[in-house]
Coordinates of C-alpha atoms and ligand atoms in Angstrom, one line a residue:
M218 CA -7.5 -5.2 -13.1
C219 CA -5.1 -5.0 -16.0
G220 CA -3.4 -8.2 -17.1
I221 CA -0.4 -8.9 -19.4
V222 CA 0.6 -12.1 -21.2
G223 CA 3.4 -12.7 -23.7
Y224 CA 4.9 -15.6 -25.6
I225 CA 8.0 -16.2 -27.8
G226 CA 8.8 -19.6 -29.2
P227 CA 8.1 -22.1 -32.0
R228 CA 4.3 -22.4 -31.3
D229 CA 1.6 -20.1 -32.5
A230 CA 1.5 -17.2 -30.1
T231 CA -2.2 -16.2 -30.6
P232 CA -4.0 -19.1 -28.8
I233 CA -1.4 -19.0 -26.0
V234 CA -1.9 -15.3 -25.4
L235 CA -5.7 -15.6 -25.6
N236 CA -5.7 -18.5 -23.1
G237 CA -3.4 -16.7 -20.8
L238 CA -5.7 -13.6 -20.8
K239 CA -8.6 -15.9 -20.1
R240 CA -6.8 -17.1 -16.9
L241 CA -6.7 -13.5 -15.8
E242 CA -10.3 -12.8 -16.6
Y243 CA -11.5 -13.2 -13.0
R244 CA -9.6 -10.0 -12.1
G245 CA -12.0 -7.9 -14.2
Y246 CA -11.4 -5.7 -17.2
D247 CA -13.2 -3.6 -19.8
S248 CA -11.2 -4.1 -22.9
A249 CA -8.7 -6.6 -24.4
G250 CA -6.2 -6.8 -27.1
L251 CA -3.2 -8.6 -28.6
A252 CA -0.3 -8.0 -30.9
V253 CA 1.4 -10.8 -32.9
L254 CA 4.4 -10.6 -35.1
Q255 CA 3.2 -12.0 -38.4
N256 CA 5.6 -12.1 -41.4
S257 CA 7.8 -9.3 -40.0
H258 CA 4.7 -7.2 -39.4
I259 CA 2.9 -6.3 -36.2
E260 CA -0.8 -7.2 -36.3
V261 CA -3.0 -5.8 -33.6
R262 CA -6.5 -6.9 -32.6
R263 CA -8.2 -5.0 -29.8
D264 CA -11.6 -3.7 -28.7
A265 CA -13.7 -2.7 -25.7
G266 CA -15.6 -5.6 -24.1
K267 CA -14.8 -9.1 -23.1
L268 CA -12.4 -11.7 -24.4
A269 CA -15.1 -13.3 -26.5
R270 CA -15.1 -10.0 -28.5
L271 CA -11.3 -10.3 -29.0
S272 CA -11.6 -13.9 -30.0
A273 CA -14.3 -13.0 -32.5
L274 CA -12.0 -10.3 -34.0
V275 CA -9.2 -12.9 -34.3
N276 CA -11.6 -15.3 -36.0
E277 CA -12.7 -12.7 -38.5
A278 CA -9.2 -11.7 -39.3
P279 CA -6.8 -14.5 -38.1
V280 CA -3.3 -13.7 -37.0
H281 CA -0.5 -16.1 -36.5
G282 CA 3.1 -15.8 -35.4
H283 CA 5.8 -16.9 -33.0
V284 CA 5.9 -13.8 -30.8
G285 CA 2.9 -12.2 -29.3
I286 CA 1.7 -10.1 -26.3
G287 CA -1.8 -9.5 -24.9
H288 CA -3.5 -7.3 -22.4
T289 CA -6.7 -6.9 -20.5
R290 CA -7.4 -3.3 -19.5
W291 CA -9.3 -1.5 -16.8
A292 CA -9.6 2.0 -18.2
T293 CA -7.6 4.7 -16.4
H294 CA -6.9 7.4 -18.9
G295 CA -9.6 7.4 -21.6
A296 CA -12.8 5.4 -21.9
P297 CA -12.9 1.7 -22.7
S298 CA -12.8 1.7 -26.5
A299 CA -10.9 0.1 -29.4
R300 CA -8.6 3.1 -29.7
N301 CA -7.7 3.1 -26.0
A302 CA -7.4 -0.7 -25.6
H303 CA -3.8 -2.0 -25.5
P304 CA -1.5 -2.9 -27.3
H305 CA -0.5 0.5 -28.5
L306 CA 1.4 0.9 -31.7
G307 CA 3.9 3.7 -32.4
M308 CA 4.0 5.9 -35.4
T309 CA 6.1 3.6 -37.4
G310 CA 4.0 0.6 -36.8
N311 CA 7.1 -1.3 -35.8
V312 CA 6.8 -1.1 -32.1
V313 CA 4.0 -2.1 -29.8
V314 CA 3.5 -1.8 -26.0
V315 CA 1.3 -3.1 -23.3
H316 CA 1.3 -1.6 -19.8
N317 CA 0.0 -1.8 -16.3
G318 CA 0.1 1.3 -14.1
I319 CA -0.3 5.1 -14.5
V320 CA 2.3 7.3 -16.1
E321 CA 2.0 10.1 -13.6
N322 CA 3.8 12.7 -15.8
F323 CA 2.0 11.7 -19.0
L324 CA 0.6 15.2 -19.7
E325 CA 4.1 16.6 -19.6
L326 CA 5.5 13.8 -21.7
R327 CA 2.7 14.0 -24.2
A328 CA 3.2 17.8 -24.6
E329 CA 6.9 17.2 -25.2
L330 CA 6.3 14.4 -27.8
S331 CA 3.6 16.4 -29.6
A332 CA 6.1 19.3 -29.9
E333 CA 8.4 16.8 -31.5
G334 CA 5.7 16.0 -34.1
V335 CA 4.2 12.8 -32.6
V336 CA 0.5 12.4 -33.4
F337 CA -1.4 10.6 -30.6
K338 CA -4.0 8.1 -31.5
S339 CA -5.5 7.3 -28.1
D340 CA -6.4 9.1 -24.9
T341 CA -4.2 6.8 -22.8
D342 CA -1.2 7.6 -20.7
T343 CA 0.4 4.4 -22.0
E344 CA 0.8 5.7 -25.6
V345 CA 3.6 8.0 -24.5
I346 CA 5.7 4.9 -23.7
V347 CA 5.7 3.6 -27.3
H348 CA 6.5 7.0 -28.7
L349 CA 9.4 7.5 -26.3
V350 CA 10.7 4.1 -27.3
E351 CA 10.5 5.1 -31.0
R352 CA 12.2 8.4 -30.2
Y353 CA 15.3 6.4 -29.1
L354 CA 15.0 3.8 -31.8
A355 CA 15.2 6.6 -34.4
T356 CA 18.8 7.2 -33.3
D357 CA 19.8 3.6 -34.2
T358 CA 19.6 2.4 -30.6
A359 CA 18.8 -1.3 -30.1
L360 CA 15.3 -2.1 -28.6
P361 CA 16.4 -2.9 -25.0
E362 CA 18.4 0.3 -24.7
A363 CA 15.6 2.3 -26.2
V364 CA 13.1 0.8 -23.8
R365 CA 15.5 1.4 -20.9
R366 CA 15.9 5.1 -21.8
A367 CA 12.2 5.6 -22.3
L368 CA 11.4 4.0 -18.9
L369 CA 13.8 6.2 -17.1
L370 CA 11.5 9.2 -18.0
L371 CA 8.4 7.7 -16.5
K372 CA 7.1 8.7 -13.1
G373 CA 4.9 6.2 -11.2
A374 CA 4.8 2.4 -11.0
H375 CA 4.7 0.3 -14.1
G376 CA 4.7 -3.2 -15.7
V377 CA 5.6 -2.8 -19.3
V378 CA 6.1 -5.3 -22.2
V379 CA 7.4 -4.2 -25.6
L380 CA 7.8 -5.9 -29.0
S381 CA 9.4 -4.6 -32.2
S382 CA 9.1 -6.1 -35.7
K383 CA 12.7 -4.9 -36.3
E384 CA 14.0 -7.1 -33.6
P385 CA 11.6 -10.1 -33.9
D386 CA 13.7 -12.4 -31.7
K387 CA 12.9 -10.8 -28.4
I388 CA 10.4 -9.4 -26.0
V389 CA 11.4 -6.7 -23.6
A390 CA 9.7 -6.5 -20.2
A391 CA 10.2 -4.3 -17.2
R392 CA 8.9 -3.6 -13.8
I393 CA 9.1 -0.3 -12.0
G394 CA 7.6 -0.1 -8.5
N395 CA 4.6 -2.2 -7.7
A396 CA 2.0 -1.9 -10.4
G397 CA 1.6 -5.6 -10.2
G398 CA 4.4 -8.0 -10.9
V399 CA 6.3 -9.1 -14.0
V400 CA 7.0 -12.9 -14.1
V401 CA 9.0 -14.6 -16.8
G402 CA 8.4 -18.4 -17.4
F403 CA 10.8 -20.8 -18.9
G404 CA 9.7 -23.5 -21.3
E405 CA 11.6 -25.9 -23.7
G406 CA 12.8 -23.6 -26.4
E407 CA 10.0 -21.1 -25.6
M408 CA 9.5 -18.4 -23.0
F409 CA 6.5 -16.7 -21.4
V410 CA 5.9 -13.4 -19.6
A411 CA 2.9 -12.3 -17.6
S412 CA 1.7 -9.9 -14.9
D413 CA 0.5 -12.9 -12.9
M414 CA 1.6 -16.5 -12.6
P415 CA -1.8 -18.1 -13.3
A416 CA -1.7 -16.7 -16.9
I417 CA 1.3 -19.0 -17.8
L418 CA 1.1 -21.8 -15.2
E419 CA -0.3 -24.3 -17.7
H420 CA 3.0 -24.1 -19.6
T421 CA 5.7 -23.8 -17.0
R422 CA 6.5 -23.9 -13.3
Q423 CA 10.0 -22.4 -13.7
M424 CA 9.6 -18.7 -13.0
V425 CA 11.7 -15.6 -12.5
F426 CA 10.1 -12.6 -10.7
L427 CA 11.4 -9.2 -11.7
E428 CA 12.2 -6.8 -8.9
S429 CA 11.4 -3.2 -9.1
R430 CA 13.5 -1.3 -11.7
Q431 CA 14.6 -4.5 -13.5
M432 CA 14.2 -5.1 -17.2
A433 CA 14.2 -8.5 -18.9
V434 CA 15.2 -9.2 -22.5
I435 CA 13.5 -12.4 -23.3
T436 CA 14.3 -14.7 -26.3
S437 CA 12.9 -18.1 -27.1
Q438 CA 16.2 -19.5 -25.6
G439 CA 16.3 -17.6 -22.3
L440 CA 16.5 -14.4 -20.5
E441 CA 18.8 -11.6 -19.5
V442 CA 18.0 -9.2 -16.7
Q443 CA 19.5 -5.8 -16.1
T444 CA 18.6 -2.9 -13.9
L445 CA 17.2 0.3 -15.4
E446 CA 20.6 1.7 -14.8
G447 CA 22.0 -0.9 -17.2
K448 CA 23.7 -3.1 -14.7
A449 CA 23.5 -6.9 -15.4
V450 CA 21.5 -8.8 -12.7
Q451 CA 21.9 -12.5 -11.6
Y452 CA 18.4 -13.8 -11.4
E453 CA 17.1 -16.8 -9.5
I454 CA 14.7 -19.3 -11.1
H455 CA 11.9 -20.3 -8.7
S456 CA 10.1 -23.7 -9.1
V457 CA 6.5 -22.9 -8.2
A458 CA 3.9 -25.3 -6.9
W459 CA 1.2 -26.6 -9.3
D460 CA -1.6 -26.3 -6.8
P461 CA -3.9 -23.5 -7.9
V462 CA -4.2 -22.0 -4.5
A463 CA -0.5 -21.9 -4.0
A464 CA -0.1 -20.6 -7.5
E465 CA -2.5 -17.8 -6.8
K466 CA -0.4 -16.9 -3.7
G467 CA 2.5 -16.5 -6.1
E468 CA 5.7 -15.4 -4.5
Y469 CA 4.1 -14.6 -1.1
R470 CA 3.8 -16.7 2.0
H471 CA 0.2 -15.8 2.8
F472 CA -2.7 -14.3 1.0
M473 CA -2.7 -11.4 3.4
Q474 CA 0.9 -10.5 2.4
K475 CA 0.0 -10.8 -1.3
E476 CA -3.1 -8.6 -0.8
I477 CA -1.0 -6.0 1.0
H478 CA 1.3 -6.0 -2.0
E479 CA -1.5 -5.9 -4.4
Q480 CA -2.5 -2.4 -3.2
V481 CA -0.6 -0.5 -5.8
R482 CA -2.6 -2.3 -8.4
S483 CA -5.9 -2.2 -6.6
L484 CA -5.5 1.6 -6.0
T485 CA -4.6 2.1 -9.7
D486 CA -7.8 0.2 -10.6
T487 CA -9.7 2.2 -8.0
I488 CA -9.1 5.4 -9.9
A489 CA -9.3 3.7 -13.2
G490 CA -12.0 5.1 -15.4
R491 CA -13.2 7.4 -12.6
V492 CA -10.8 10.2 -13.0
D493 CA -10.6 12.7 -15.9
F494 CA -7.1 14.2 -15.2
E495 CA -7.4 16.6 -18.0
E496 CA -10.7 18.1 -16.9
G497 CA -9.9 17.6 -13.3
R498 CA -13.2 15.8 -12.7
I499 CA -14.5 12.6 -11.1
R500 CA -17.0 10.2 -12.7
L501 CA -18.9 7.7 -10.6
P502 CA -21.8 6.8 -12.9
E503 CA -23.1 3.8 -11.0
L504 CA -23.9 6.1 -8.1
N505 CA -26.7 7.8 -10.1
L506 CA -25.8 11.1 -8.5
T507 CA -27.4 14.0 -10.4
P508 CA -26.7 17.6 -9.7
E509 CA -30.3 18.0 -8.3
L510 CA -29.8 15.1 -6.0
A511 CA -26.4 16.4 -4.9
Q512 CA -28.1 19.8 -4.0
R513 CA -30.9 18.0 -2.1
I514 CA -28.8 15.9 0.3
R515 CA -28.8 17.3 3.8
K516 CA -26.8 14.7 5.6
I517 CA -24.9 11.5 4.9
V518 CA -24.9 8.6 7.4
I519 CA -22.1 6.1 6.7
T520 CA -22.8 2.7 8.2
A521 CA -20.5 -0.4 8.2
C522 CA -18.8 -3.0 10.4
G523 CA -15.2 -3.8 11.3
T524 CA -12.6 -2.5 9.0
A525 CA -15.2 -0.9 6.7
S526 CA -16.4 1.3 9.5
H527 CA -12.9 2.7 9.9
A528 CA -13.0 3.6 6.2
G529 CA -16.2 5.3 7.0
M530 CA -14.6 7.4 9.7
V531 CA -12.0 8.7 7.2
G532 CA -14.9 9.3 4.7
K533 CA -16.5 11.6 7.3
V534 CA -13.5 13.8 7.5
L535 CA -13.2 13.9 3.7
I536 CA -16.8 14.6 2.8
E537 CA -17.2 17.2 5.6
R538 CA -14.0 18.9 4.6
I539 CA -14.3 18.8 0.8
A540 CA -18.0 18.8 0.2
R541 CA -19.1 20.7 3.4
L542 CA -21.9 18.2 4.1
P543 CA -22.5 16.8 7.6
V544 CA -21.6 13.1 7.9
E545 CA -22.3 10.7 10.7
V546 CA -20.7 7.3 11.0
D547 CA -22.6 4.6 12.7
I548 CA -21.7 1.0 13.4
A549 CA -24.3 -1.0 11.5
S550 CA -25.3 -3.2 14.4
E551 CA -26.0 0.0 16.4
F552 CA -27.7 2.0 13.7
R553 CA -30.4 -0.6 13.1
Y554 CA -31.7 -0.6 16.6
R555 CA -31.4 3.1 17.4
D556 CA -34.4 4.4 15.6
P557 CA -32.0 6.6 13.6
I558 CA -33.1 10.0 12.3
V559 CA -33.0 9.8 8.6
D560 CA -35.4 11.0 5.9
H561 CA -35.7 11.5 2.2
D562 CA -32.9 14.0 2.1
T563 CA -30.5 11.7 3.9
V564 CA -28.1 9.4 2.1
V565 CA -27.3 6.2 4.0
L566 CA -24.0 4.9 2.6
A567 CA -23.2 1.3 3.5
I568 CA -19.5 0.2 3.1
S569 CA -18.9 -3.5 2.9
Q570 CA -16.2 -5.6 1.2
S571 CA -18.5 -8.6 1.0
G572 CA -21.8 -6.8 0.5
E573 CA -23.3 -9.6 2.6
T574 CA -22.6 -8.6 6.2
A575 CA -25.9 -9.2 8.0
D576 CA -25.7 -6.1 10.3
T577 CA -24.9 -3.9 7.3
L578 CA -27.7 -5.3 5.3
A579 CA -30.1 -4.8 8.2
A580 CA -29.0 -1.2 8.5
M581 CA -29.7 -0.7 4.9
E582 CA -33.2 -2.2 5.3
E583 CA -33.9 0.2 8.1
A584 CA -32.7 3.1 6.1
R585 CA -34.9 2.0 3.2
R586 CA -37.9 1.7 5.5
K587 CA -37.3 5.3 6.6
G588 CA -37.2 6.5 3.0
A589 CA -33.5 7.4 2.8
I590 CA -31.4 7.4 -0.4
L591 CA -29.3 4.2 -0.2
W592 CA -25.8 4.0 -1.5
A593 CA -23.3 1.2 -1.2
N594 CA -19.5 0.9 -1.5
V595 CA -18.9 -2.8 -2.1
N596 CA -16.3 -5.1 -3.5
V597 CA -18.3 -8.2 -4.4
I598 CA -20.1 -7.5 -7.6
G599 CA -23.8 -8.6 -7.5
S600 CA -23.8 -8.8 -3.7
Q601 CA -27.0 -8.1 -1.8
A602 CA -25.8 -4.6 -0.7
M603 CA -25.1 -3.7 -4.3
R604 CA -28.4 -5.0 -5.4
V605 CA -30.6 -3.1 -2.9
A606 CA -28.8 0.2 -3.2
D607 CA -30.0 3.1 -5.3
G608 CA -26.5 3.7 -6.4
Y609 CA -23.1 2.1 -5.8
I610 CA -19.3 2.5 -6.1
S611 CA -17.6 -0.8 -6.6
M612 CA -14.2 -1.3 -4.9
Q613 CA -11.9 -2.3 -7.7
T614 CA -9.7 -4.6 -5.6
G615 CA -10.5 -8.1 -7.0
P616 CA -11.2 -10.9 -4.6
E617 CA -9.8 -10.6 -1.1
I618 CA -9.1 -13.9 0.5
G619 CA -7.2 -13.1 3.8
V620 CA -9.8 -12.7 6.5
A621 CA -8.2 -9.5 7.8
S622 CA -9.1 -6.9 5.2
T623 CA -6.3 -4.9 3.7
K624 CA -6.8 -3.9 0.0
A625 CA -10.5 -3.7 0.6
Y626 CA -9.7 -1.0 3.3
T627 CA -7.5 1.3 1.1
A628 CA -9.8 1.1 -1.9
P629 CA -12.9 2.6 -0.2
L630 CA -10.7 5.4 1.3
V631 CA -9.9 6.5 -2.3
D632 CA -13.5 5.9 -3.3
L633 CA -14.7 8.2 -0.5
Y634 CA -12.2 10.9 -1.5
M635 CA -13.5 10.7 -5.1
L636 CA -17.1 10.8 -3.8
A637 CA -16.2 13.9 -1.7
V638 CA -14.8 15.7 -4.7
L639 CA -17.7 14.8 -6.9
L640 CA -20.3 15.9 -4.3
A641 CA -18.4 19.2 -3.8
D642 CA -18.3 19.7 -7.5
L643 CA -22.0 19.1 -8.0
R644 CA -22.9 21.2 -5.0
G645 CA -20.7 24.1 -6.3
V646 CA -18.6 24.4 -3.2
L647 CA -15.2 23.9 -4.8
D648 CA -13.2 26.5 -6.8
E649 CA -11.7 25.1 -10.0
Q650 CA -8.1 25.3 -8.8
T651 CA -8.8 23.3 -5.7
R652 CA -10.8 20.8 -7.6
R653 CA -8.0 20.3 -10.1
R654 CA -5.4 19.9 -7.3
L655 CA -7.5 17.4 -5.4
V656 CA -8.1 15.3 -8.6
N657 CA -4.5 15.6 -9.7
D658 CA -3.3 14.3 -6.3
L659 CA -5.0 11.0 -7.0
R660 CA -2.4 10.0 -9.5
L661 CA 0.2 10.0 -6.8
V662 CA -1.5 7.3 -4.8
P663 CA -0.5 4.0 -6.4
D664 CA 3.2 4.9 -6.4
L665 CA 3.2 6.2 -2.8
A666 CA 1.7 2.9 -1.8
G667 CA 4.4 1.2 -3.7
R668 CA 7.1 3.2 -2.0
C669 CA 5.8 2.0 1.4
L670 CA 5.8 -1.6 0.2
D671 CA 9.4 -1.2 -0.8
R672 CA 10.3 -0.6 2.9
E673 CA 8.9 -3.9 4.1
A674 CA 12.2 -5.0 5.5
E675 CA 12.4 -2.0 7.8
V676 CA 8.9 -2.8 9.1
E677 CA 9.8 -6.4 9.6
K678 CA 12.7 -5.2 11.8
V679 CA 10.2 -3.4 14.0
A680 CA 8.0 -6.5 14.0
R681 CA 10.9 -8.5 15.4
A682 CA 11.3 -6.0 18.2
L683 CA 7.6 -6.2 19.1
V684 CA 7.0 -9.8 18.5
N685 CA 6.7 -10.7 22.2
T686 CA 4.7 -7.8 23.4
R687 CA 1.4 -8.5 25.1
H688 CA -0.3 -5.1 24.5
C689 CA 0.0 -2.2 22.1
L690 CA -1.5 1.2 21.9
Y691 CA -2.0 3.0 18.6
L692 CA -2.5 6.8 18.6
G693 CA -3.7 9.0 15.7
R694 CA -5.5 12.3 15.3
G695 CA -7.6 14.0 12.7
I696 CA -7.8 12.1 9.4
N697 CA -5.4 9.4 10.7
M698 CA -7.3 8.7 13.9
P699 CA -9.1 5.9 12.1
T700 CA -5.7 4.7 10.9
A701 CA -4.8 4.1 14.5
Y702 CA -8.0 2.1 15.0
E703 CA -7.4 0.1 11.9
G704 CA -3.7 -0.6 12.8
A705 CA -4.8 -1.9 16.2
L706 CA -7.6 -4.0 14.7
K707 CA -5.1 -5.6 12.3
L708 CA -2.8 -6.5 15.1
K709 CA -5.4 -8.0 17.4
E710 CA -7.1 -9.9 14.6
I711 CA -4.2 -11.9 13.4
S712 CA -1.6 -11.8 16.1
Y713 CA -4.0 -12.1 19.1
I714 CA -2.0 -9.3 20.9
H715 CA -4.3 -6.9 22.8
A716 CA -4.2 -3.7 20.8
E717 CA -6.2 -0.5 21.2
G718 CA -6.6 2.4 18.8
Y719 CA -7.2 5.8 20.5
P720 CA -7.7 9.4 19.4
A721 CA -4.4 10.9 20.5
G722 CA -6.0 13.8 22.3
E723 CA -7.8 11.4 24.5
M724 CA -4.6 9.8 25.8
K725 CA -4.4 12.1 28.8
H726 CA -7.9 11.0 29.8
G727 CA -7.1 7.4 30.4
P728 CA -4.6 5.4 28.4
I729 CA -1.7 7.4 29.7
A730 CA -2.1 5.5 32.9
L731 CA -1.1 2.3 31.0
I732 CA 2.2 3.5 29.6
D733 CA 5.4 1.9 30.8
K734 CA 8.2 -0.1 29.2
D735 CA 5.9 -3.0 28.5
M736 CA 3.3 -0.9 26.6
P737 CA 4.6 0.0 23.1
V738 CA 2.9 3.0 21.6
V739 CA 2.5 3.3 17.8
V740 CA 2.2 7.0 17.0
I741 CA 1.1 8.3 13.6
A742 CA 2.9 11.6 13.4
L743 CA 3.0 12.6 9.7
R744 CA 3.7 16.1 8.4
D745 CA 0.0 17.1 8.4
P746 CA -2.2 19.6 10.2
W747 CA -1.9 17.5 13.4
Y748 CA 1.8 17.1 13.4
E749 CA 2.7 19.2 16.4
K750 CA 0.0 17.6 18.6
M751 CA 1.3 14.2 17.6
F752 CA 4.8 15.1 18.3
S753 CA 3.9 16.1 21.8
Q754 CA 2.3 12.7 22.3
I755 CA 5.6 11.1 21.5
E756 CA 7.3 13.2 24.2
Q757 CA 4.7 12.3 26.7
A758 CA 5.0 8.6 26.0
K759 CA 8.8 8.8 26.2
A760 CA 8.6 10.7 29.5
R761 CA 6.8 7.8 31.0
G762 CA 9.2 5.2 29.8
G763 CA 7.1 3.9 26.9
T764 CA 8.6 2.4 23.7
V765 CA 7.5 4.6 20.8
V766 CA 7.1 3.4 17.2
A767 CA 6.6 6.5 15.1
L768 CA 5.1 6.6 11.6
A769 CA 6.8 9.7 10.2
T770 CA 7.3 11.6 7.0
D771 CA 10.6 11.1 5.2
G772 CA 13.2 13.7 6.3
D773 CA 11.7 14.4 9.8
S774 CA 15.0 14.3 11.7
L775 CA 13.4 15.6 14.9
I776 CA 11.2 12.5 15.2
A777 CA 14.3 10.3 14.6
T778 CA 15.9 11.6 17.8
K779 CA 12.8 11.0 19.9
A780 CA 11.2 7.7 18.8
D781 CA 12.7 4.2 19.5
H782 CA 11.7 3.0 16.1
V783 CA 10.7 5.0 13.0
V784 CA 8.8 3.7 10.0
W785 CA 9.2 6.2 7.2
L786 CA 6.5 7.2 4.8
P787 CA 6.9 9.3 1.6
E788 CA 5.4 12.7 1.7
T789 CA 1.7 12.4 0.9
P790 CA -1.1 14.9 0.4
W791 CA -2.8 14.7 3.9
M792 CA -6.3 14.0 2.6
L793 CA -5.0 10.8 0.9
S794 CA -2.6 9.9 3.7
P795 CA -4.8 7.3 5.4
A796 CA -4.6 5.0 2.4
I797 CA -0.8 5.2 2.6
A798 CA -0.1 5.3 6.3
V799 CA -2.1 2.2 7.0
I800 CA 0.1 0.1 4.7
P801 CA 3.1 -0.1 7.2
L802 CA 0.6 -0.9 9.9
Q803 CA -0.8 -3.8 7.9
M804 CA 2.7 -5.0 7.3
L805 CA 3.6 -4.7 11.0
A806 CA 0.6 -6.8 12.0
Y807 CA 1.3 -9.3 9.3
H808 CA 5.0 -9.8 10.2
I809 CA 4.3 -10.0 13.9
A810 CA 1.7 -12.7 13.3
A811 CA 3.9 -14.5 10.8
L812 CA 6.9 -14.4 13.2
R813 CA 4.6 -15.9 15.9
G814 CA 3.8 -18.7 13.4
L815 CA 0.1 -18.0 13.4
D816 CA -2.5 -18.8 10.7
V817 CA -2.5 -15.3 9.2
D818 CA -5.1 -15.9 6.5
Q819 CA -7.6 -17.6 8.8
P820 CA -7.3 -16.3 12.3
R821 CA -9.2 -18.1 15.0
N822 CA -12.8 -17.3 15.6
L823 CA -13.1 -14.8 12.7
A824 CA -14.9 -15.1 9.4
K825 CA -14.4 -13.2 6.2
S826 CA -18.0 -12.5 5.8
V827 CA -20.3 -12.4 8.8
T828 CA -23.8 -13.2 7.6
V829 CA -25.4 -13.7 11.0
E830 CA -26.3 -11.1 13.6
Ligands
LIG1034 C1 -15.7 -9.4 9.3 C2 -14.3 -9.5 8.7 C3 -13.7 -8.0 8.7 C4 -14.6 -7.1 8.0 C5 -16.0 -7.1 8.6 C6 -17.0 -6.4 7.7 O1 -15.6 -9.1 10.7 O2 -13.5 -10.3 9.4 O3 -12.4 -8.1 8.0 O4 -14.1 -5.8 8.1 O5 -16.5 -8.4 8.7 O6 -17.1 -7.0 6.5 P1 -17.6 -6.4 5.2 O7 -17.6 -7.5 4.2 O8 -19.0 -5.9 5.4 O9 -16.7 -5.3 4.8

């Protein structure tokens, strides 16, 4: 996951930046770099590889100064290499930028800047930012104003930090949406900035967290904050606890809440390095999927437990729809005892956050015994499931601490979408235009997730209304049927409220008998191919006196007149909607449990990783 650190003050910035980056190392990265202002000149050191490589570069060609910024990068646009590593310098050599997030409209902006004579030196989306800043600096604008104007042109979610040798007394940092945070730390005559608190915690406990669309101008003496619209903001300084666990939780009350909010970042990292937006192609090299193998596969069996099995259900819809390959989904504890029909032309794909779930591993063993091709989609690098598989896709979420899985649910949804596109491409069942559209849609995902997170207060209101309920029914259909299952699972896991997910079409065959005023029904009714069917579910539930909470697409005024509560979602390509629609349901479960005062991160009787049968 990308990380940012910056320093301004009397000390040497280089070791402070390097140490800060070291503290973010556990998040994973594939290149690193720093920029330090040395004698009115910006010096950049950067390369692919680990921080040891960056330290070696700094030892070979030392750099010292009182202002510096650094970055660890997970490649999104362009391979991990020295030229694509951050920081990125502009044409003048006077401005430098580090960035977390994806510039969704970078192709358009790059074309525009190239037409203005800008020569690009990297394959990154980030580089457009530094050139845009220089465009405005060229008209005698001061750095903060130039950054502000540049940022207004970006689509997507971003954390950005900028330095200029022409204005050496300041660092400008901004946050747009939720591509990770931007935190500013106060020292004695010195200031720090970072994407995450642990990077600067050894220096200060006094922190300001930027909100979305806020920009900070940081000098060694303090900080000014304004909105991207240029309005001054009164900020609040938080005194954070020293305890490393609390520090890791940051501004959140529970890990689960933090992990829900981390999804913009984990989804950015999920597509990082796997998507070639220019060619409209997917790369999943660790899967070892050759065109010959792709042609040979007759069937895919997805096997998993718990939340991961719900991800598998979405995967079935995606792979069947996009790659036209039959997919079965089997709960791992069932698969292993059923003498399943798999052979050399069957892929058995295990999905597991931990990669250590006993039933999932046993299912993999059974598949191995029968000669199937074994794939794994796992989060924990080096786990057993990853080791025994013939190929794998790693979830790029970073560690997940909350027992109830959140970010390790949305990451595999996107992994499976990418897998479906890759399989379809290699099997020759996709026309170029559709392939490009499907790939292009991926860049919308992180920001769409962020826009759901921005509406947390609305979801909390619904949580207040439901806090005392004893039962809850979740209905979904098509690609969002598993979203209903997952929403219900989240609620029962952490709030101990009885909740059931149901395929909406089955309501008339049973659950409808339960509906009355004491049985709230959560209906996922997005503008997708199942919309009309879902709308009629709302009418049926209302006709029987049920309380309806609808998940609806922005602007659906009809639903607003029918449902008791509406949670709005931004318009999303339907094949990617499960990764977005589940976010409000995660927040709903979280807030209900938190309002009930429960141990959200460690619910009773549940374990993060179930290593027994
Ligand atoms: C446990 C956890 C769930 C998780 C399931 C599968 O039950 O509490 O959150 O979904 O195991 O875990 P895995 O690590 O295989 O994804």
